[in-house]
Tab-separated table of C-alpha atoms in Angstrom:
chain	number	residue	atom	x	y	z
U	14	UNK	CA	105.691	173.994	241.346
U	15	UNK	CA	102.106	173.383	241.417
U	16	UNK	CA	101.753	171.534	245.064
U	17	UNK	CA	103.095	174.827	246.611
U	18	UNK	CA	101.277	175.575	250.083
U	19	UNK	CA	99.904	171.954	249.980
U	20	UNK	CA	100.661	169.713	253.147
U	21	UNK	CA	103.931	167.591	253.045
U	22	UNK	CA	102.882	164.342	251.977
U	23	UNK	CA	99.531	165.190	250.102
U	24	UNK	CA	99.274	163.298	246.966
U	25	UNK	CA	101.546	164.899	244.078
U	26	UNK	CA	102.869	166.960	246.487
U	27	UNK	CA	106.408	168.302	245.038
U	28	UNK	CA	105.939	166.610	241.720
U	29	UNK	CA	108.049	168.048	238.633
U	30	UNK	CA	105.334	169.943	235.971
U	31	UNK	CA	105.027	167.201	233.626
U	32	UNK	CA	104.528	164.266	236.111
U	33	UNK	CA	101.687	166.878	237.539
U	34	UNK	CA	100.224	167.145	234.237
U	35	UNK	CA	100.869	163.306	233.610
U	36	UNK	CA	98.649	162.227	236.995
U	37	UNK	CA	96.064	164.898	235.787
U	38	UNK	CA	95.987	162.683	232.482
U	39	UNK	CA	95.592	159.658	233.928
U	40	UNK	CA	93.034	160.585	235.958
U	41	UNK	CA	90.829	162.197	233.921
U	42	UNK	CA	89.547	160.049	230.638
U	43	UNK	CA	89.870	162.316	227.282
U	44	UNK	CA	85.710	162.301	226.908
U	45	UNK	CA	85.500	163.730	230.295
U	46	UNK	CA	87.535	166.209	230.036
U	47	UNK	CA	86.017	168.986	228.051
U	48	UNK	CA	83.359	170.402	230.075
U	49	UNK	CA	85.372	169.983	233.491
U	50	UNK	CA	88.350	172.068	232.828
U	51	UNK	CA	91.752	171.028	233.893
U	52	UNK	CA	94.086	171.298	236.730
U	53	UNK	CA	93.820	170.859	240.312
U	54	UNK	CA	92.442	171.653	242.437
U	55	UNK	CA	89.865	168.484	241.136
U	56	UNK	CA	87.120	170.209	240.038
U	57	UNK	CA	84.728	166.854	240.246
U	58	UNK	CA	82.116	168.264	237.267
U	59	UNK	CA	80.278	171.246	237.195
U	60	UNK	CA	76.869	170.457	239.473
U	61	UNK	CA	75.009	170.864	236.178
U	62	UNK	CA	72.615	168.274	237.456
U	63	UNK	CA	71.877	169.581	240.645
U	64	UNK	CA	71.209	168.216	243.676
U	65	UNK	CA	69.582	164.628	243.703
U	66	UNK	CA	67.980	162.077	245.860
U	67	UNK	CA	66.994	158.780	244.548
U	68	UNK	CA	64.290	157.243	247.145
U	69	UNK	CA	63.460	154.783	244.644
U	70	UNK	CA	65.121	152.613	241.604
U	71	UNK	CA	66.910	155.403	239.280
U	72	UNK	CA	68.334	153.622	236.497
U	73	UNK	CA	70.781	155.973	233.757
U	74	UNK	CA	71.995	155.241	230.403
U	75	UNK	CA	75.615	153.220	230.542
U	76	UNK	CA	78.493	155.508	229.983
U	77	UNK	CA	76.471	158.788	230.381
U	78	UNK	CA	78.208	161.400	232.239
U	79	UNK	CA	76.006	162.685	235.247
U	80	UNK	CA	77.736	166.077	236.941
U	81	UNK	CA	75.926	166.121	240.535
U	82	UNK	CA	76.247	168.960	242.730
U	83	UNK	CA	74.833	166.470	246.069
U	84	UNK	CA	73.903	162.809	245.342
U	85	UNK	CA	71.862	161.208	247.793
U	86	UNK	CA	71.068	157.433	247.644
U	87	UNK	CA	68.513	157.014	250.210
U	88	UNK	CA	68.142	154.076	252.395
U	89	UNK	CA	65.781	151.451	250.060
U	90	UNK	CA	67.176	153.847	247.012
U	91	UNK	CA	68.465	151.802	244.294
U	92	UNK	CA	71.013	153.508	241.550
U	93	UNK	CA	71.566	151.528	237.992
U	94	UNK	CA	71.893	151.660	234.944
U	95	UNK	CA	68.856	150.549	231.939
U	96	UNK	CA	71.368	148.117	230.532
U	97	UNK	CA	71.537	144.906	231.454
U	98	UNK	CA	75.193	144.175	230.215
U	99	UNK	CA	78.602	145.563	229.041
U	100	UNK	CA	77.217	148.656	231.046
U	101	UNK	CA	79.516	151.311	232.782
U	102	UNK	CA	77.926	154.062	235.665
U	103	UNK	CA	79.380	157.273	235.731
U	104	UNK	CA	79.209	159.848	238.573
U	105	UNK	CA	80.846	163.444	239.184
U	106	UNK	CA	79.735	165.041	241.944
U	107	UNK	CA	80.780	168.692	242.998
U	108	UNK	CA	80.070	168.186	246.482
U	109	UNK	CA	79.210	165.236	248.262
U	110	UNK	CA	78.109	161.300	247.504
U	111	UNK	CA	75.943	159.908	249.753
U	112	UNK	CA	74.794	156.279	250.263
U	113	UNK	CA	72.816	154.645	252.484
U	114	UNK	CA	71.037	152.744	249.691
U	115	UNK	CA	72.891	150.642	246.828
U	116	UNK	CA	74.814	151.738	244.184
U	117	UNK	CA	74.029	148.383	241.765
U	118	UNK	CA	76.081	147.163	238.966
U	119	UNK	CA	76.006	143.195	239.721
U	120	UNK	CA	75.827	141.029	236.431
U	121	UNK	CA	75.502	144.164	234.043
U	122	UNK	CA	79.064	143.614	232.372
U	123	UNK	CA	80.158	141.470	229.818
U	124	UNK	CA	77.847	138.609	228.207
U	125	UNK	CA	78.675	135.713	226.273
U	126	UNK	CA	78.021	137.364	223.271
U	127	UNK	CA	81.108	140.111	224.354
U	128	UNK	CA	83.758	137.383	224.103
U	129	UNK	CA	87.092	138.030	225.663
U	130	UNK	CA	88.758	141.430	225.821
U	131	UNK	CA	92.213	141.824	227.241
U	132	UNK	CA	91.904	145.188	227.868
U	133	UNK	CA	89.744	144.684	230.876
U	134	UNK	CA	90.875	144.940	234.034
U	135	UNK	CA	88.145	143.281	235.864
U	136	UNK	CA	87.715	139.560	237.011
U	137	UNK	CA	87.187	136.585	234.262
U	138	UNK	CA	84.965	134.156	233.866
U	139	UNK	CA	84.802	130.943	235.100
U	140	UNK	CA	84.550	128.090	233.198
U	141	UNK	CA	81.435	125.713	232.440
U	142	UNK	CA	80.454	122.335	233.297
U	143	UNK	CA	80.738	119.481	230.979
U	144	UNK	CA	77.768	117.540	230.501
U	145	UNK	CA	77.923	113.302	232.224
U	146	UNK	CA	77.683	110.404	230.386
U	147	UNK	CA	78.473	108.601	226.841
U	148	UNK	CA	78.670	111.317	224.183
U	149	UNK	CA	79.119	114.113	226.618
U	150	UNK	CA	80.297	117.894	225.983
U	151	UNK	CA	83.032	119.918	227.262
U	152	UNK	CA	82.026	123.091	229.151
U	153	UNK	CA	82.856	126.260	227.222
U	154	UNK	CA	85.815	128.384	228.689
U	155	UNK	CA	85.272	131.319	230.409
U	156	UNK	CA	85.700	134.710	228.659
U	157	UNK	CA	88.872	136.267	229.125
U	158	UNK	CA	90.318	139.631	230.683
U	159	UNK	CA	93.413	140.413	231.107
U	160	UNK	CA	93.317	137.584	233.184
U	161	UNK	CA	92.534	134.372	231.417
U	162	UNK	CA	89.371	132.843	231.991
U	163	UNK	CA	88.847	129.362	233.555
U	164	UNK	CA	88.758	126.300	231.180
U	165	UNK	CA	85.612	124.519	230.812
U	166	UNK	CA	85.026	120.952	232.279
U	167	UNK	CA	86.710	118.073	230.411
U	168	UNK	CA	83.721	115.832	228.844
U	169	UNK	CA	82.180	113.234	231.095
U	170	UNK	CA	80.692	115.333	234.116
U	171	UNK	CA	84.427	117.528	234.296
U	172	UNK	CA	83.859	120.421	236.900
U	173	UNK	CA	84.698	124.173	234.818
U	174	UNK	CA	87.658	125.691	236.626
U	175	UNK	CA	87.675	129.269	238.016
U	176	UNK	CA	88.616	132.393	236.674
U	177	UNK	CA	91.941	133.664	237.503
U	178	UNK	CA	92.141	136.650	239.956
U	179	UNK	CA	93.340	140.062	238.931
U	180	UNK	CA	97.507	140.420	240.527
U	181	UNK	CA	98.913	143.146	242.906
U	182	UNK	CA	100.841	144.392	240.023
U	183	UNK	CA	98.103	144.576	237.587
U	184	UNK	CA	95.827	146.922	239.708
U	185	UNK	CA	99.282	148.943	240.197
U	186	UNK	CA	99.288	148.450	236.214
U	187	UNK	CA	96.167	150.038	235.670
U	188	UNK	CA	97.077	153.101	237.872
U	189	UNK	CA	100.457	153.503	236.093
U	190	UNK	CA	99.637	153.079	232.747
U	191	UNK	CA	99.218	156.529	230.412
U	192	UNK	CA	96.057	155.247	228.655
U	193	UNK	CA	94.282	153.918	231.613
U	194	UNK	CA	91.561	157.127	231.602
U	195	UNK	CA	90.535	155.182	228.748
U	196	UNK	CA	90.813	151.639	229.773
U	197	UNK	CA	88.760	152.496	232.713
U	198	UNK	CA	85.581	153.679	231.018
U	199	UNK	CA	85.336	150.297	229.565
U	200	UNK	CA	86.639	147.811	232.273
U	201	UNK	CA	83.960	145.581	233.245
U	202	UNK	CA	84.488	141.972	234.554
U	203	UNK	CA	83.677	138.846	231.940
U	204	UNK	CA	80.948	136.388	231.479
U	205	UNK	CA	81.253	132.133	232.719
U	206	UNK	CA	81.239	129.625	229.926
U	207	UNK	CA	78.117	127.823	229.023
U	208	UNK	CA	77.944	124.663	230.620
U	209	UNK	CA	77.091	121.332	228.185
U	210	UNK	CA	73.659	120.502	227.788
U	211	UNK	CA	74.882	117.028	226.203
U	212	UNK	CA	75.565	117.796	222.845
U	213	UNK	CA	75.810	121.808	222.841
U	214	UNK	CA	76.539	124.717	225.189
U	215	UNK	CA	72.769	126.027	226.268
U	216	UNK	CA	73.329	125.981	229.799
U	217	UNK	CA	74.006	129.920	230.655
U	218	UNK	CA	76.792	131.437	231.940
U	219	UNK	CA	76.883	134.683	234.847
U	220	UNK	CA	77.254	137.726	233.200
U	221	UNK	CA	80.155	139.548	234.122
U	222	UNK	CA	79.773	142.445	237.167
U	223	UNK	CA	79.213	146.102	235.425
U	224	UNK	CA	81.685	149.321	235.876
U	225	UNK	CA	81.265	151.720	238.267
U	226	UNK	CA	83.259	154.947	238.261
U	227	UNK	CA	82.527	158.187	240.954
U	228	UNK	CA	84.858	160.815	240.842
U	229	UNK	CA	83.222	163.145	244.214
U	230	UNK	CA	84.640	165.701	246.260
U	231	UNK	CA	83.690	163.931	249.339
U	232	UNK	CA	82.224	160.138	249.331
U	233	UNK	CA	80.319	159.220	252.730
U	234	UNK	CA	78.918	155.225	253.180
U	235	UNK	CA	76.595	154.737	255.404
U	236	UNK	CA	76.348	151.454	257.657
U	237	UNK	CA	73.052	150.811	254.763
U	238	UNK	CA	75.217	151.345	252.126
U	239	UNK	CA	76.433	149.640	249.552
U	240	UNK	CA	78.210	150.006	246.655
U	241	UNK	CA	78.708	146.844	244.498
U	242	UNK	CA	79.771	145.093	241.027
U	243	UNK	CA	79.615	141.339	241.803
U	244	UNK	CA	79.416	139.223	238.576
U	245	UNK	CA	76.417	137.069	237.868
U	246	UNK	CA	75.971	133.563	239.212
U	247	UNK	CA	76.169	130.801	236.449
U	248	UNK	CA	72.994	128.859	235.539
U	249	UNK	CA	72.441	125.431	237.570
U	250	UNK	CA	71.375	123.022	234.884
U	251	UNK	CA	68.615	121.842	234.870
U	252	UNK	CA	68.292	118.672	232.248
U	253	UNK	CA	69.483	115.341	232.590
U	254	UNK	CA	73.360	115.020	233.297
U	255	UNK	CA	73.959	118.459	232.034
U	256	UNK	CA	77.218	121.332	233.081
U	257	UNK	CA	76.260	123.955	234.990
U	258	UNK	CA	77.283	127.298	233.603
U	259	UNK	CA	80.532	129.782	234.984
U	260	UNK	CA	80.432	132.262	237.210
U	261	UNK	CA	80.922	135.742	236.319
U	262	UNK	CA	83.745	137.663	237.538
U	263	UNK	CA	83.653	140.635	239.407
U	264	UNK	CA	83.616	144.402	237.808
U	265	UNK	CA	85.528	147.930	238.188
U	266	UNK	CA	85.052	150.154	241.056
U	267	UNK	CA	86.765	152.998	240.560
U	268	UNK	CA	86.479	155.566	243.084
U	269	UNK	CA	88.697	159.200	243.157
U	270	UNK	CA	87.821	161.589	245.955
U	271	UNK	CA	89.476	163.929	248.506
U	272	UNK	CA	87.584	162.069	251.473
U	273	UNK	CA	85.676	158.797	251.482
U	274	UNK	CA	84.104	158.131	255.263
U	275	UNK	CA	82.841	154.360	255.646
U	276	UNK	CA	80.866	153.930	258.719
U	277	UNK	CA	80.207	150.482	258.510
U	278	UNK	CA	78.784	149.788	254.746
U	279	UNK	CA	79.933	147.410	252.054
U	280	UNK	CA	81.863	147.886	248.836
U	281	UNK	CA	82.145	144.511	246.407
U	282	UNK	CA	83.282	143.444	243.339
U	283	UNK	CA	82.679	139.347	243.978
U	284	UNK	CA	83.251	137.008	241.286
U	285	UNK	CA	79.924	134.867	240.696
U	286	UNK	CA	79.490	131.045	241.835
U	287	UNK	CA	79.575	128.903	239.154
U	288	UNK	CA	76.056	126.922	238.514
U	289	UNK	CA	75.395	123.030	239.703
U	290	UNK	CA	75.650	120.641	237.448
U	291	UNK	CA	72.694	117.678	236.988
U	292	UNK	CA	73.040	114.544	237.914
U	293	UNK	CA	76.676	113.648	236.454
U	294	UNK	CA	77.012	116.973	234.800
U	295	UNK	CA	80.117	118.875	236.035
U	296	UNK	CA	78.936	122.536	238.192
U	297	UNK	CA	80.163	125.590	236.538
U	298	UNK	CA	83.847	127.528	238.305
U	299	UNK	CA	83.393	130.737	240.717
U	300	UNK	CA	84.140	133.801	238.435
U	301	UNK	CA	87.462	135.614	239.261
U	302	UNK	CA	87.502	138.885	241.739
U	303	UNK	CA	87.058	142.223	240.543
U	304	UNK	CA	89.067	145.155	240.934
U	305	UNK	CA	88.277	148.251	243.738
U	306	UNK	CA	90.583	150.925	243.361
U	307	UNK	CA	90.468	154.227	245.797
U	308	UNK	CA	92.412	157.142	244.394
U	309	UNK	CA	92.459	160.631	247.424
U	310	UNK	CA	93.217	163.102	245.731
U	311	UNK	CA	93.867	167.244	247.182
């Protein structure tokens, strides 16, 4: 059995070879699999890029695989990524993560211009205001994940709704399922709808909140800290009787370590407020929640 000598109750402790192999799987997306080996105990990457402090703002390429052997966010430290949307971060560290600056991935996840994708499992968009008045617009729905998103405001100055939030079972779901190591890579929460601008949808809506994934042997917040992936506020409007724009929902924090010690800091994956509308233009819905999930592993 491979748990043998772990402590009753450890996770996968006593599990039959193939369900040990299966969590393994799941655990570990195909891409990232190759230069980390397999098999526990979890090797979190291979400290090929040494050990880091960022004192300043440190911004990586989205989906680029960084293999940290210590990772220091410094207080007043900022850690990105250059994209601005449908961006993932990605973090192995050997050793140990620590933050007492911010981890940022707020409003760097999906656009308008991603549309909906099902396969998400972050928070949706809410929906955008309808412009006020004779001749007015409906607010353009909010893009979809695999929560819907909310519907836009009904013409004549109709408020957008708000994004639905991500169930219980889905985040179990997402844990569960054989080809989440590959859903996970891309989960990132959804843009608002464009609110009405009277006759057309120009009134912007939050982008959705970015991924964040950090696979680290130990994890350590400090009361500083924070480690977030809100979604994007939407766009007040600013024209006569115009819809404010949705909100954007939250993103993916997904976090796999054998000890993560909070002493006080914050980790967030908000859904965005939707924007005000103008005069009788209807204000934008909240985006949906995102998703945090916490995996200890031996």
């Amino acid at each position: 059995m491979p748990a043998t000598g772990r402590k009753k109750g450890a996770p996968w402790s006593g599990l039959p070879d193939q369900q040990f192999k299966q969590e393994v799987e799941r655990l570990w997306p195909d891409d990232m699999r190759p230069p980390l080996g397999f098999g526990l105990p979890f090797p979190f990457g291979d400290g090929s890029d040494g050990n880091v402090t960022v004192s300043g703002t440190t911004s990586l390429a989205s989906h680029d695989i960084k293999q940290y052997l210590n990772l220091t966010i410094a207080s007043g430290g900022t850690l990105n990524t250059s994209a601005s949307s449908s961006a993932v971060l990605i973090l192995y560290v050997k050793e140990r993560l620590y933050v007492a600056g911010t981890i940022d991935m707020n409003a760097k996840g999906g656009a308008t211009a991603d549309g909906d994708d099902a396969n998400r499992f972050a928070g949706s968009g809410g929906g955008g205001g309808s412009s006020g008045g004779i001749g007015s617009l409906a607010g353009e729905d909010g893009k979809d994940t695999i929560q819907a998103g909310g519907a836009g405001g009904v013409s004549n100055g109709g408020v957008g709704a708000a994004g639905a939030a991500i169930s219980t079972i889905q985040k179990a779901n997402l844990r569960m399922r054989t080809d989440a190591r590959n859903l996970i890579v891309n989960s990132m929460g959804a843009s608002g709808g464009r609110g009405s601008d009277f006759n057309s949808l120009e009134v912007a809506g939050g982008n959705g909140g970015g991924g964040i994934l950090i696979f680290a042997s130990e994890v350590a917040v400090a009361s500083s800290g924070i480690i977030r992936a809100n979604g994007g506020a939407g766009t007040a409007a600013t024209g006569a009787n115009d819809g404010g724009g949705g909100g954007g929902g939250g993103g993916l924090i997904y976090v796999v370590t054998r000890r993560l010690t909070n002493s006080g800091g914050s980790i967030t994956a908000t859904g965005g407020a939707g924007g005000a509308g103008f005069g009788t233009g209807g204000a934008g819905g909240a985006g949906a929640a995102g998703n945090y999930i916490l995996e200890q592993v031996p």
